[in-house]
CSV table of C-alpha atoms in Angstrom, one decimal:
chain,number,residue,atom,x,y,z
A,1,UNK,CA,-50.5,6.2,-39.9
A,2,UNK,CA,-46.8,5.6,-40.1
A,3,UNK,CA,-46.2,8.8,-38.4
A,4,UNK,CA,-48.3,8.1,-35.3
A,5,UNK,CA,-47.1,4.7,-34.6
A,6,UNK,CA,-43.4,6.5,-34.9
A,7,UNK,CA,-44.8,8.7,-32.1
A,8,UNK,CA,-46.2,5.9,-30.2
A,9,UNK,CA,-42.9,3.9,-30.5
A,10,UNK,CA,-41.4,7.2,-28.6
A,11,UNK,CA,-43.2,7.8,-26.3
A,12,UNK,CA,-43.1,3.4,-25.2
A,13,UNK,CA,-39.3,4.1,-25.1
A,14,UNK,CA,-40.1,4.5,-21.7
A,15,UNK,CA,-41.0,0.8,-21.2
A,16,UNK,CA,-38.5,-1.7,-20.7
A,17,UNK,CA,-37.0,-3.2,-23.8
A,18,UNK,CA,-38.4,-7.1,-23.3
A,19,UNK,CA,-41.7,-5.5,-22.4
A,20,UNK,CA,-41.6,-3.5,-25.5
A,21,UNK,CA,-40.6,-6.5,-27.8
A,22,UNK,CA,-43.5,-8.5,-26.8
A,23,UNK,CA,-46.2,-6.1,-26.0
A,24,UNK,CA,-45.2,-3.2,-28.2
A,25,UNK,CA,-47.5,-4.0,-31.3
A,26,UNK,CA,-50.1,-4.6,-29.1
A,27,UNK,CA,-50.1,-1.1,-27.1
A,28,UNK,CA,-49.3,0.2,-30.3
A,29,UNK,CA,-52.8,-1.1,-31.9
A,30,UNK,CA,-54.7,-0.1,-28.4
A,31,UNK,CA,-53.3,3.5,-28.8
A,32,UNK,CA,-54.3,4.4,-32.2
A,33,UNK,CA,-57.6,2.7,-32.1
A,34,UNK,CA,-58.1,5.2,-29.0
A,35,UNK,CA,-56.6,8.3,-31.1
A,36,UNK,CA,-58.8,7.3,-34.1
A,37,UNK,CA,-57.9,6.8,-37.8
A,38,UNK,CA,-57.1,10.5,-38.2
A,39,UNK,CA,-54.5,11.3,-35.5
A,40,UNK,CA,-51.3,12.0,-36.4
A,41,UNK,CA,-49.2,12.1,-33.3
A,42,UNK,CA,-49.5,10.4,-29.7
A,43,UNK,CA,-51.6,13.5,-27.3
A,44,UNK,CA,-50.0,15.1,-24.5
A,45,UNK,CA,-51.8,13.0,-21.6
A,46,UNK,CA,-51.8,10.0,-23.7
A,47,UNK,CA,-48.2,10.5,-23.5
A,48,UNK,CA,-47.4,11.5,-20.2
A,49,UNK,CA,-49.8,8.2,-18.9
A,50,UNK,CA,-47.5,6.1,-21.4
A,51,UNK,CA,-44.5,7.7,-19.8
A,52,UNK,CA,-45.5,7.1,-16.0
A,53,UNK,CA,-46.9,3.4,-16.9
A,54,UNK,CA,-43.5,2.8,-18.4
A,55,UNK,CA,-41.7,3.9,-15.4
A,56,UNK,CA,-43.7,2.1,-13.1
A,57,UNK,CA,-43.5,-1.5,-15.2
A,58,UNK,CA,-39.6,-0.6,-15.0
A,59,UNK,CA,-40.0,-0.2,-11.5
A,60,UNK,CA,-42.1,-3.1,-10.7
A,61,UNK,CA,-39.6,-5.6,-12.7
A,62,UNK,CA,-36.3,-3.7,-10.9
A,63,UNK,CA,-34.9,-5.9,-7.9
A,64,UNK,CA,-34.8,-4.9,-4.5
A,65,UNK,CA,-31.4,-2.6,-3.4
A,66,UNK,CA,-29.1,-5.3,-2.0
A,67,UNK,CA,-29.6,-7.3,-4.8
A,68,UNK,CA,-28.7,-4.6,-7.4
A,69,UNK,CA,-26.0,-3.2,-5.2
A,70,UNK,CA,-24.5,-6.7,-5.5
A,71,UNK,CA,-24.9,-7.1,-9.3
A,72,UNK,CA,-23.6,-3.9,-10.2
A,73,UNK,CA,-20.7,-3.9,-8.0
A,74,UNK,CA,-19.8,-7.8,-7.5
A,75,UNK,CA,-21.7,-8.8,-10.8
A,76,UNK,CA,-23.5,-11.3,-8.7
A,77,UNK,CA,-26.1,-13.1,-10.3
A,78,UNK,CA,-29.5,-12.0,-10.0
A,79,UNK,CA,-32.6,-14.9,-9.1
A,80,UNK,CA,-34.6,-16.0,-11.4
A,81,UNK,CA,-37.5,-14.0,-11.0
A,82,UNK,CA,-35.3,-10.8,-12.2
A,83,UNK,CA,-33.7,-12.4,-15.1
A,84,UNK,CA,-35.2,-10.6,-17.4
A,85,UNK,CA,-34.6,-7.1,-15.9
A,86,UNK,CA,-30.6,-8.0,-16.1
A,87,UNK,CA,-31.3,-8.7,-19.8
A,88,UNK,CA,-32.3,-5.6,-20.2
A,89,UNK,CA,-29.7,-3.8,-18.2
A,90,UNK,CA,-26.9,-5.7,-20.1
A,91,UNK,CA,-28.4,-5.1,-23.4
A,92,UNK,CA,-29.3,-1.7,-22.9
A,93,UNK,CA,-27.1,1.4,-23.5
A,94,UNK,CA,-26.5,1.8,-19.9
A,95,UNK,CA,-24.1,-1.3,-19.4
A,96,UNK,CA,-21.0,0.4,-21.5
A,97,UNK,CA,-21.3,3.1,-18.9
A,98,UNK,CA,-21.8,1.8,-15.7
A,99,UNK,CA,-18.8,-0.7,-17.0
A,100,UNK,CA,-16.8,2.0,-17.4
A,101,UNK,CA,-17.4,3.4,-13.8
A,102,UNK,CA,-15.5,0.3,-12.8
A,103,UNK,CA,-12.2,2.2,-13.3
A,104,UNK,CA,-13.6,5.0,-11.1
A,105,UNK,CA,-11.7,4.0,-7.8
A,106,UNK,CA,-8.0,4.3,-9.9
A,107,UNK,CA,-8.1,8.4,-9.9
A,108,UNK,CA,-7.9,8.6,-5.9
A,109,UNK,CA,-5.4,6.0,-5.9
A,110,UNK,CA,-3.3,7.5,-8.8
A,111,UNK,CA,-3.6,11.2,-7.7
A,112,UNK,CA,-2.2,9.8,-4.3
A,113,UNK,CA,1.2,9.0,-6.0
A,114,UNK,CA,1.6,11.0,-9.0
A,115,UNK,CA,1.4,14.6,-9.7
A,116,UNK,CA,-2.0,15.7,-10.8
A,117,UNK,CA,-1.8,16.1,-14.2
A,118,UNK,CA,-0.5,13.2,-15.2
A,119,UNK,CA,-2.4,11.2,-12.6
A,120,UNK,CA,-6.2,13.1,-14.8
A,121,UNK,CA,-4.3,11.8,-17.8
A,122,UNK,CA,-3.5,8.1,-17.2
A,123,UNK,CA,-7.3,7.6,-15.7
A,124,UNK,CA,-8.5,8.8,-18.3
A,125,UNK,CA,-6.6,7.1,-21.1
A,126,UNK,CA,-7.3,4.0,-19.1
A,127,UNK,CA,-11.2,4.7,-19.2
A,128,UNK,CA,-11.1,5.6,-22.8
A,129,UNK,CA,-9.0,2.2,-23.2
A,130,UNK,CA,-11.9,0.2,-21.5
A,131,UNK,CA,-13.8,1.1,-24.9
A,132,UNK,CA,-11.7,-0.3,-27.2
A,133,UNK,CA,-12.7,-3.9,-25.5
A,134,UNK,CA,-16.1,-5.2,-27.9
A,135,UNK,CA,-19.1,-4.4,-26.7
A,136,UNK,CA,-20.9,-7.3,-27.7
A,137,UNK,CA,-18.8,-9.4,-26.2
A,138,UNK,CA,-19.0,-8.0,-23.1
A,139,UNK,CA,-22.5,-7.9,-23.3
A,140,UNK,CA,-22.6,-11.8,-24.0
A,141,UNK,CA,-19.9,-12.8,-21.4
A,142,UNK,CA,-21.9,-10.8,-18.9
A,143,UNK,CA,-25.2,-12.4,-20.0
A,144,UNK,CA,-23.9,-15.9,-20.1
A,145,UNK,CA,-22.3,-15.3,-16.3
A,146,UNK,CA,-26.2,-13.9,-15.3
A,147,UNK,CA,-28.4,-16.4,-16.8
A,148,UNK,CA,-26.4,-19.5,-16.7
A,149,UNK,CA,-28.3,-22.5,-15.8
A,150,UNK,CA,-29.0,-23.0,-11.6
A,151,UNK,CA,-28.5,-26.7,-10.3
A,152,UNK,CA,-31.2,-25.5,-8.4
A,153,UNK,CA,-34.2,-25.1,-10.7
A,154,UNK,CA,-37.1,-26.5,-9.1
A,155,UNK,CA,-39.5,-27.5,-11.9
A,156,UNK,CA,-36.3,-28.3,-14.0
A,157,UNK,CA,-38.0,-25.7,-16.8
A,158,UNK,CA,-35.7,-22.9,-17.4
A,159,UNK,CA,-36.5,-20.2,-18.9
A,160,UNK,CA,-33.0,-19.6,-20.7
A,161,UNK,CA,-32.5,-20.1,-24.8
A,162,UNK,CA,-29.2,-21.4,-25.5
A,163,UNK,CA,-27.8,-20.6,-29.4
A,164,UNK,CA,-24.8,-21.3,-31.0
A,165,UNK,CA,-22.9,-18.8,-32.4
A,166,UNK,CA,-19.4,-18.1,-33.6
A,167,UNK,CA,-16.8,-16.2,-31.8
A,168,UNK,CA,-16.0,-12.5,-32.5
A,169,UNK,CA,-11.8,-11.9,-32.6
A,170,UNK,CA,-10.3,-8.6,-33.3
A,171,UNK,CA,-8.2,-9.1,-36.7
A,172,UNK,CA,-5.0,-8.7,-36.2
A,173,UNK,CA,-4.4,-6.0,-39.0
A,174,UNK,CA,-6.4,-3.9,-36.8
A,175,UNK,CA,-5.0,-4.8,-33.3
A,176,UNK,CA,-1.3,-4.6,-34.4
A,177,UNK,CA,-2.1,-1.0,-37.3
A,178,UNK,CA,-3.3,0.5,-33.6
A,179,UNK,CA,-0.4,-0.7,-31.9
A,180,UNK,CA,2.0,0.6,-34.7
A,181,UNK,CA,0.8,4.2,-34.3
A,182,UNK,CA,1.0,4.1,-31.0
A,183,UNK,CA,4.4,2.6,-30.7
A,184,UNK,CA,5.9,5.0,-33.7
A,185,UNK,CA,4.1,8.0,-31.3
A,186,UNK,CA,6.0,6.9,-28.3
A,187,UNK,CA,9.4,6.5,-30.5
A,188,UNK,CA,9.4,9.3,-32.2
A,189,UNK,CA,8.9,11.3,-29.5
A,190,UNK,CA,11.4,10.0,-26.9
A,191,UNK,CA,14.3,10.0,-29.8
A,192,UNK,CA,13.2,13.4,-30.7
A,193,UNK,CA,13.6,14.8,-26.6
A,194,UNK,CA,16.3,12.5,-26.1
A,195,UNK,CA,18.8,12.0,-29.4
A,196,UNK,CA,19.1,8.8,-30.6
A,197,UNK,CA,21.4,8.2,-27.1
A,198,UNK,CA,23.5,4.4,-27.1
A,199,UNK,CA,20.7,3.0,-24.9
A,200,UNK,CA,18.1,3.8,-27.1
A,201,UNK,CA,19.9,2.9,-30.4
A,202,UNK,CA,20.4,-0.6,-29.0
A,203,UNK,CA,16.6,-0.3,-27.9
A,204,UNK,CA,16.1,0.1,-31.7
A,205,UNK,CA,18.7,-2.7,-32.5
A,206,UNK,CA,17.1,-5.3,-30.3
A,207,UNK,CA,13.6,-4.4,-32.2
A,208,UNK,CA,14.5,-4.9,-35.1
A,209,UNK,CA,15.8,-8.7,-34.3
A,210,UNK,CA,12.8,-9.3,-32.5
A,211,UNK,CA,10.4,-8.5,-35.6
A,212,UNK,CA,12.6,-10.1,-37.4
A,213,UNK,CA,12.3,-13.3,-35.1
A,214,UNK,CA,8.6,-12.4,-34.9
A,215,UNK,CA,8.0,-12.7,-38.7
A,216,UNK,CA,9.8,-16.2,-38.6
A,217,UNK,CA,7.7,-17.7,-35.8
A,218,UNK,CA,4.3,-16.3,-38.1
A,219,UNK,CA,5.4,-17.6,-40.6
A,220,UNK,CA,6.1,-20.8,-39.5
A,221,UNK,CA,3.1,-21.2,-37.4
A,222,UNK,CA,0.3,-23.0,-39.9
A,223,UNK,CA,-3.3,-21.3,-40.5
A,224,UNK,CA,-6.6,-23.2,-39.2
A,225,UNK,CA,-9.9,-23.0,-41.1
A,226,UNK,CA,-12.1,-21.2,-38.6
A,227,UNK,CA,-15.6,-21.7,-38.9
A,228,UNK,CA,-17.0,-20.6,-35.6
A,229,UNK,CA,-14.9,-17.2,-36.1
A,230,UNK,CA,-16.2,-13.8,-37.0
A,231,UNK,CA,-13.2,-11.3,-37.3
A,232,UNK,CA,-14.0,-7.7,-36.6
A,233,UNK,CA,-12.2,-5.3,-38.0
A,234,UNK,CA,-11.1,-1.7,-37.2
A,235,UNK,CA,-13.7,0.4,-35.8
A,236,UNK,CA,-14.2,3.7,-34.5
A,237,UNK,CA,-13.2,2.8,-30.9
A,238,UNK,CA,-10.1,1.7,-31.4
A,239,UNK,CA,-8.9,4.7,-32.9
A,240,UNK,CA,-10.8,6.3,-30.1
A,241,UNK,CA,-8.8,4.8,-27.7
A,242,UNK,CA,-5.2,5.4,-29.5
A,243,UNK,CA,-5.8,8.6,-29.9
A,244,UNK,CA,-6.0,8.7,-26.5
A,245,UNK,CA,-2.6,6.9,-25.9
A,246,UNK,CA,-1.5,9.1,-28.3
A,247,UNK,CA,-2.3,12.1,-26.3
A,248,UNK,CA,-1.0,11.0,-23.6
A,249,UNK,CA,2.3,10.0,-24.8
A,250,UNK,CA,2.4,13.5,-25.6
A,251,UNK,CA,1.0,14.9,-22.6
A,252,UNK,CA,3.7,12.8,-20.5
A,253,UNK,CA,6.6,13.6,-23.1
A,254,UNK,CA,6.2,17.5,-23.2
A,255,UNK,CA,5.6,17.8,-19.7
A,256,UNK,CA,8.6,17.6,-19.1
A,257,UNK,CA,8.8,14.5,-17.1
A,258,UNK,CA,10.4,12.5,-19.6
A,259,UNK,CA,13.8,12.8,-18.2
A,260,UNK,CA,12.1,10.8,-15.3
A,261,UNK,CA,11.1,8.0,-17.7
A,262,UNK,CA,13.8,7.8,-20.1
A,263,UNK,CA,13.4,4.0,-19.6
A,264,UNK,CA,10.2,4.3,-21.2
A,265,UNK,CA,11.8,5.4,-24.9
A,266,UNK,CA,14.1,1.9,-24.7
A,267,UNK,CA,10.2,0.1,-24.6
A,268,UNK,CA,8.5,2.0,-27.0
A,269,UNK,CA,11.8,1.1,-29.5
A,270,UNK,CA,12.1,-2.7,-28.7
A,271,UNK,CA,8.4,-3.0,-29.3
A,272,UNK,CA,7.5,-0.7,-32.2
A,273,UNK,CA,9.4,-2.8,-34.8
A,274,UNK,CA,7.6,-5.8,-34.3
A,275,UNK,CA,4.0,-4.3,-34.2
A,276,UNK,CA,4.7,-2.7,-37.5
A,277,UNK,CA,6.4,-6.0,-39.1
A,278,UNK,CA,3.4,-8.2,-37.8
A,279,UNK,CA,1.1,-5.1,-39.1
A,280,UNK,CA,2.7,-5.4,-42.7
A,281,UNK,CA,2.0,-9.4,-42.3
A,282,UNK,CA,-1.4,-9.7,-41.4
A,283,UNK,CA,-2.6,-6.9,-43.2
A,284,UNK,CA,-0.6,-8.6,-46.8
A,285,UNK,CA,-1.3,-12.0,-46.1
A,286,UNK,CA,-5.1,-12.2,-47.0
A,287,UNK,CA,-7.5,-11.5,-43.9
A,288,UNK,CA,-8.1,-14.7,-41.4
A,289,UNK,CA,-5.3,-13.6,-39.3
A,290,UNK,CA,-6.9,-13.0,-35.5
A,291,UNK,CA,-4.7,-11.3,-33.1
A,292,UNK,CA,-5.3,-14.3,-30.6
A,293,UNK,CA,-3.2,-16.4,-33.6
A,294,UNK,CA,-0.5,-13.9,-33.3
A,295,UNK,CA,-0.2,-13.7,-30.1
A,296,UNK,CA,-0.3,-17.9,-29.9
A,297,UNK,CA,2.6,-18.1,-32.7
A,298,UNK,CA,4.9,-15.2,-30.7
A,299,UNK,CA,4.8,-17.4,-27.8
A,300,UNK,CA,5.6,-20.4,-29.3
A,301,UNK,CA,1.9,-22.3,-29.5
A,302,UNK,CA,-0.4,-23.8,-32.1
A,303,UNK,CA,-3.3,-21.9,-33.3
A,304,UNK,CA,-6.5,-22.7,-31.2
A,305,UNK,CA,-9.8,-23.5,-33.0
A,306,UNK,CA,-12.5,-21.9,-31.7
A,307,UNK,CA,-15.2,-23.1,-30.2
A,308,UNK,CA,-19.3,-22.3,-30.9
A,309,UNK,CA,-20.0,-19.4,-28.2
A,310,UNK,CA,-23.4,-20.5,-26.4
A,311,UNK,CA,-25.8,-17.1,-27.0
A,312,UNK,CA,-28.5,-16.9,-24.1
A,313,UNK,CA,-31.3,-15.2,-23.8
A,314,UNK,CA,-34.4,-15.3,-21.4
A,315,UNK,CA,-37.4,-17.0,-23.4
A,316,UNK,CA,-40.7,-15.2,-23.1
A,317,UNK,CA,-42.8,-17.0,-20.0
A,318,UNK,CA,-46.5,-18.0,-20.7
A,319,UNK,CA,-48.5,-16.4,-23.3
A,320,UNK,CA,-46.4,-14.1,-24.6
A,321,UNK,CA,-44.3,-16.5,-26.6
A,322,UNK,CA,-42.0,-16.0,-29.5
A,323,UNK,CA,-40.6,-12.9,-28.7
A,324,UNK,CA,-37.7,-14.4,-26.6
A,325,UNK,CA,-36.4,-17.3,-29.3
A,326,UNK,CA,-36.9,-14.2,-32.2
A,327,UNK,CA,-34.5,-12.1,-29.9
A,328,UNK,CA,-32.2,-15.0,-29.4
A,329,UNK,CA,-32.1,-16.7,-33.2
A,330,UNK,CA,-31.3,-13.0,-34.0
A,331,UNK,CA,-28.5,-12.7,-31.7
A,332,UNK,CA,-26.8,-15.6,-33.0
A,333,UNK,CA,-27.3,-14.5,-36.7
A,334,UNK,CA,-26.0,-11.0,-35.9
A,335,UNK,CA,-23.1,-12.3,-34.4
A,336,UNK,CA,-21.9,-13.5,-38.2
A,337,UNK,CA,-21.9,-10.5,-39.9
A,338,UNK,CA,-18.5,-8.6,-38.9
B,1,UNK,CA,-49.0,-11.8,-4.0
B,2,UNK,CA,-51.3,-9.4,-2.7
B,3,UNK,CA,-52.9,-7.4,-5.6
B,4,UNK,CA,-53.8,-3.6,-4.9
B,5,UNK,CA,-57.9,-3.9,-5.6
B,6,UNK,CA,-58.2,0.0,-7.1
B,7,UNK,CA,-61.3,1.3,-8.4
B,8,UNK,CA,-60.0,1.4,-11.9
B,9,UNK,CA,-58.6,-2.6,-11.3
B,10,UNK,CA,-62.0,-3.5,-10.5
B,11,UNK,CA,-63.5,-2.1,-13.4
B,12,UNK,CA,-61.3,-4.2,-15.9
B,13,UNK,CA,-61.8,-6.9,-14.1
B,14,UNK,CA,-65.4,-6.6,-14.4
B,15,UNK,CA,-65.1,-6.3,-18.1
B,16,UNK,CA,-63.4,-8.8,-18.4
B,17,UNK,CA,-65.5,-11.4,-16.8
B,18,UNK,CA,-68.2,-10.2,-19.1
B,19,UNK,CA,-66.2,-11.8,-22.0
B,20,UNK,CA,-62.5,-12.1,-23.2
B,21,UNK,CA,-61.5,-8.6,-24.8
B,22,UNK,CA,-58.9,-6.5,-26.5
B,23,UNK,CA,-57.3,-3.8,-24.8
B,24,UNK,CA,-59.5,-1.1,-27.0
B,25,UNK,CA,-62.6,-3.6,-25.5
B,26,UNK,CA,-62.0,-3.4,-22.6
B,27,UNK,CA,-61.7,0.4,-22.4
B,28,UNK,CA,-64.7,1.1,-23.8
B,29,UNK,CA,-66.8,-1.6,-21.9
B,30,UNK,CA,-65.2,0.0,-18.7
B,31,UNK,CA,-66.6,3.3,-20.0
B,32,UNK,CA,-70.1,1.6,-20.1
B,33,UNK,CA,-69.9,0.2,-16.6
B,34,UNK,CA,-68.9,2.9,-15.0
B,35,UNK,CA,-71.2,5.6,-16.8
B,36,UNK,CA,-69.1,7.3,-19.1
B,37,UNK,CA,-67.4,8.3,-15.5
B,38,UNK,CA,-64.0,6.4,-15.9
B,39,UNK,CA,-61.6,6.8,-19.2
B,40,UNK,CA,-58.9,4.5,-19.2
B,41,UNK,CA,-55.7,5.8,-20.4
B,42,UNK,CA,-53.8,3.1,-22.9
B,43,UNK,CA,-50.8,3.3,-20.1
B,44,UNK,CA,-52.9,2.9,-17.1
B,45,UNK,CA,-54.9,0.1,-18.6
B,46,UNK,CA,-51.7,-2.2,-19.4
B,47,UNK,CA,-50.3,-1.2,-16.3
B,48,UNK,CA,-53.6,-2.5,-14.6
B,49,UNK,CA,-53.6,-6.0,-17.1
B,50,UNK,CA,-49.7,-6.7,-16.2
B,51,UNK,CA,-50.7,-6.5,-12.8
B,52,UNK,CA,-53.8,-8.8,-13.2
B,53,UNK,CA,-51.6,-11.4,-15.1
B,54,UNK,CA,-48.4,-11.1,-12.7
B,55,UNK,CA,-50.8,-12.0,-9.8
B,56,UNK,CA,-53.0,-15.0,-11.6
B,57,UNK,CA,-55.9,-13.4,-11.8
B,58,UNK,CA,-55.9,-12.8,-15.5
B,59,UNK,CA,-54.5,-13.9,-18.7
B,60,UNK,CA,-53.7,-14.0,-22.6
B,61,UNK,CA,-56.2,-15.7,-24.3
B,62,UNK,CA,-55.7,-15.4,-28.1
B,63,UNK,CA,-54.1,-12.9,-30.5
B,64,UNK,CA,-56.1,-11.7,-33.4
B,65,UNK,CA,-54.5,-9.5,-36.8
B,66,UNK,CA,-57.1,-6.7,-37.7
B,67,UNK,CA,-55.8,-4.0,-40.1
B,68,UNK,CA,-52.4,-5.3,-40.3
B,69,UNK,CA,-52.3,-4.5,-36.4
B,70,UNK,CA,-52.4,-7.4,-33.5
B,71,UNK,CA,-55.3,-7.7,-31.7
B,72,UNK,CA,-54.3,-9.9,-28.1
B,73,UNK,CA,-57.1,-10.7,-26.4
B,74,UNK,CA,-57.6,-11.2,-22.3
B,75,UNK,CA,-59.6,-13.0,-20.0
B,76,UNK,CA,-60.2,-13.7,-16.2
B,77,UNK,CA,-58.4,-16.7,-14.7
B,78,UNK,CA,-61.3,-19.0,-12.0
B,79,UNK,CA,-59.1,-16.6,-9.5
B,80,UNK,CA,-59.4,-13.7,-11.2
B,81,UNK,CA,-63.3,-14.7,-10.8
B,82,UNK,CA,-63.3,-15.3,-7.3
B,83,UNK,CA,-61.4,-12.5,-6.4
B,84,UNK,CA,-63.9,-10.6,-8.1
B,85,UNK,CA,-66.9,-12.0,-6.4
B,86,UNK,CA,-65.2,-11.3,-3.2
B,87,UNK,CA,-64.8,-7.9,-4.0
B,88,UNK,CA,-68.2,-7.6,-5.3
B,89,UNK,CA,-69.9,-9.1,-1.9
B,90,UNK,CA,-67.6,-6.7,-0.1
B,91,UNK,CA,-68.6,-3.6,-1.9
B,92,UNK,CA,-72.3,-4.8,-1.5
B,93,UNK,CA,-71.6,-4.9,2.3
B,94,UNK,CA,-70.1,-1.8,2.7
B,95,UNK,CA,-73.1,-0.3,0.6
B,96,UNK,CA,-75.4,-1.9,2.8
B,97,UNK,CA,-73.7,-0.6,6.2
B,98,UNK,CA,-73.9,3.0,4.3
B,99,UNK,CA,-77.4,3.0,3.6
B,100,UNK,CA,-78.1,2.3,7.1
B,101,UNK,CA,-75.9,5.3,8.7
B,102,UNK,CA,-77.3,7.4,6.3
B,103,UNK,CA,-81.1,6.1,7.3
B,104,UNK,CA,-80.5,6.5,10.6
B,105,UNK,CA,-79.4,10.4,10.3
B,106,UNK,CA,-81.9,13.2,11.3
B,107,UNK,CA,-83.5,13.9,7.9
B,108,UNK,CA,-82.3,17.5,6.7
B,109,UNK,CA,-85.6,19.9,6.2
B,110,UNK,CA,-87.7,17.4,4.6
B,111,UNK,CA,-85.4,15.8,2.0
């Protein structure tokens, strides 16, 4: 039986997600006591009504044009009545992308002023860059910006769960090992096309004083107990998106254009010291070390404590009940494992 | 919220003012009313009970665990009922208004 209800839970991929949360089991049940206790897999018009019906309750619960024109390209909130449709949109795998399409209008822009291939090259590294951003809190940010409560709710019953949760930070290991390579990329390479020149060796010179000074202000600046913090720490995306820095580093280096931006090679060599120093710090000095605390202690501020991150969802209306507050106590559960 | 009345609509409906069923229920008891003429499709028949609860005229009224698999069953709402009756008057018209054209035709060679 277990390989017809992995059939059936196919073929209801085409249903939206909520829908599928809270009516699932049921269609589920309806489907194989229609198939009978011997079928194995979901039958072709079984499937293709499944597939239709699915479209269609997408369809019906999808808001009318100039309301989706406005939330995908001015992230206006949608009304009430399509709450649960945003829901799905931000939790589904579609968001990431159609996120991503935000950077779309930079390649006309950029292949205005620069020469093509470089122009293809910094869009891209700038799309692959988007990615490196979490997803999930993107996903929450945009969800708490769709469904936060109106001032305007008539009956005064929302239909919005509110959890606590803690708040994901990127550990600063991670931030600062990606910044390393990327920096030590960019150095190496403009010392190698250029020779350690006097501008660039007191490039180098003023980097290493800065990580020097770097390390004193971390060191100085005194750790908080965080307990609505979830560090995360590298993952694949990040290495993702320096390798595409990397690449492009390259790309710019070797096509010959570097005479053009020997400025560029002073940067890289001011900078690169300190993201290794605070790299070999965080990484030694045990693992609560955000980047956020890093960045507070280079500019001279006390460490923050973070706050509980509200986690909404929409609750199931009517009969259909637990589904929602099951979604939503999961979301906040998730959200403390790293 | 105007609900589209189709043939197959009507037919749940009716079943389900009969008594509160399951979705499997319902399909068969549609199969009885309409003379082993109409087979719902699992699809088709949820697509035709989100559409009776989205407009009022239907609703959840109990789940049931058979067989380690849930069991929800449905009802008609009082204007789910009336909606019905109206339908059912109508269709009784129309049926009336048919038999009389077709009374009033010539009769073909004796039939």
């Amino acid at each position: 039986m277990a390989t017809f209800e992995r059939s059936a839970a196919f073929w209801l991929r085409a249903y939206p997600r909520r829908w599928r949360a809270e009516r699932g089991d049921e269609l589920v049940a309806v489907l194989a006591d229609l198939a009978g206790p011997d079928a194995v897999r979901v039958d072709r018009r079984t499937a293709w009504g499944l597939l239709r019906s699915g479209l269609a309750t997408r369809w019906r619960g999808s808001p009318p044009l100039h309301i989706y024109l406005a939330y995908r390209f001015l992230g206006t909130p949608v009304p009430a009545r399509y709450r649960a449709w945003v829901q799905d949109d931000i939790l589904g795998p579609s968001y990431l992308v159609s996120r991503a399409l935000w950077s779309v209008w930079l390649l006309p822009v950029l292949l205005l002023t620069w020469p093509t291939h470089l122009a293809v090259t910094f869009f891209l590294v700038v799309a692959v860059t988007g990615i490196a951003g979490d997803p999930r809190t993107a996903r929450e940010v945009a969800l708490r910006g769709q469904l936060a409560p109106s001032p305007y709710t008539r009956d005064g019953v929302s239909d919005v769960v509110t959890v606590l949760g803690p708040r994901r930070r990127i550990a600063a290991s991670a931030a600062f090992a990606v910044m390393s390579v990327i920096g030590v990329t960019g150095s190496l390479t403009w010392t190698t096309l250029l020779g350690l020149t006097r501008p660039l060796a007191l490039a180098l010179g003023a980097g290493i004083v800065a990580a020097g000074g770097g390390l004193l202000l971390l060191r100085r600046a005194s750790s908080v107990t965080q307990p609505h913090r979830v560090l995360v720490g590298l993952r694949p995306r990040h290495l993702v998106a320096a390798g595409s820095w990397v690449v492009m580093i390259l790309t710019v280096a070797l096509g010959s254009a570097a005479g053009s931006f020997v400025e560029l090679g002073s940067v890289w060599l001011v900078v690169t010291p300190l993201a290794l120093a605070v790299w070999w710090w965080s990484a030694r000095r045990g693992s609560t070390l955000a980047a956020v605390d890093v960045w507070r202690a280079l500019t001279g501020r006390r460490p923050r404590l973070d706050a509980a991150q509200p986690f909404r969802r929409v609750a199931a209306a009517g009969g259909f009940a637990t589904a929602g507050a099951r979604e939503v106590r999961a979301a906040g559960a998730e959200g403390s494992h790293a | 919220m105007t609900f589209r009345m189709s043939e197959q609509a009507y037919l749940v409906m009716l079943a389900l003012a009969e008594e509160p069923r399951h979705g499997y229920g319902v399909v068969q008891a549609v199969l009885t009313l309409s003379d082993d003429q109409v087979k719902l499709g699992a699809g088709t028949l949820y697509g035709i009970l989100d559409r009776l609860v989205e407009a009022g005229l239907a609703e959840a009224s109990g789940e049931v665990v058979v067989d380690g698999r849930l069991r929800r069953y449905y009802r008609l709402t009082d204007e789910g009922l009336g909606a019905l009756t109206a339908e059912t008057a109508r269709l009784r018209a129309l049926a009336t208004r048919a038999q009389r054209v077709l009374g009033a035709r010539p009769a073909f060679g004796g039939a």
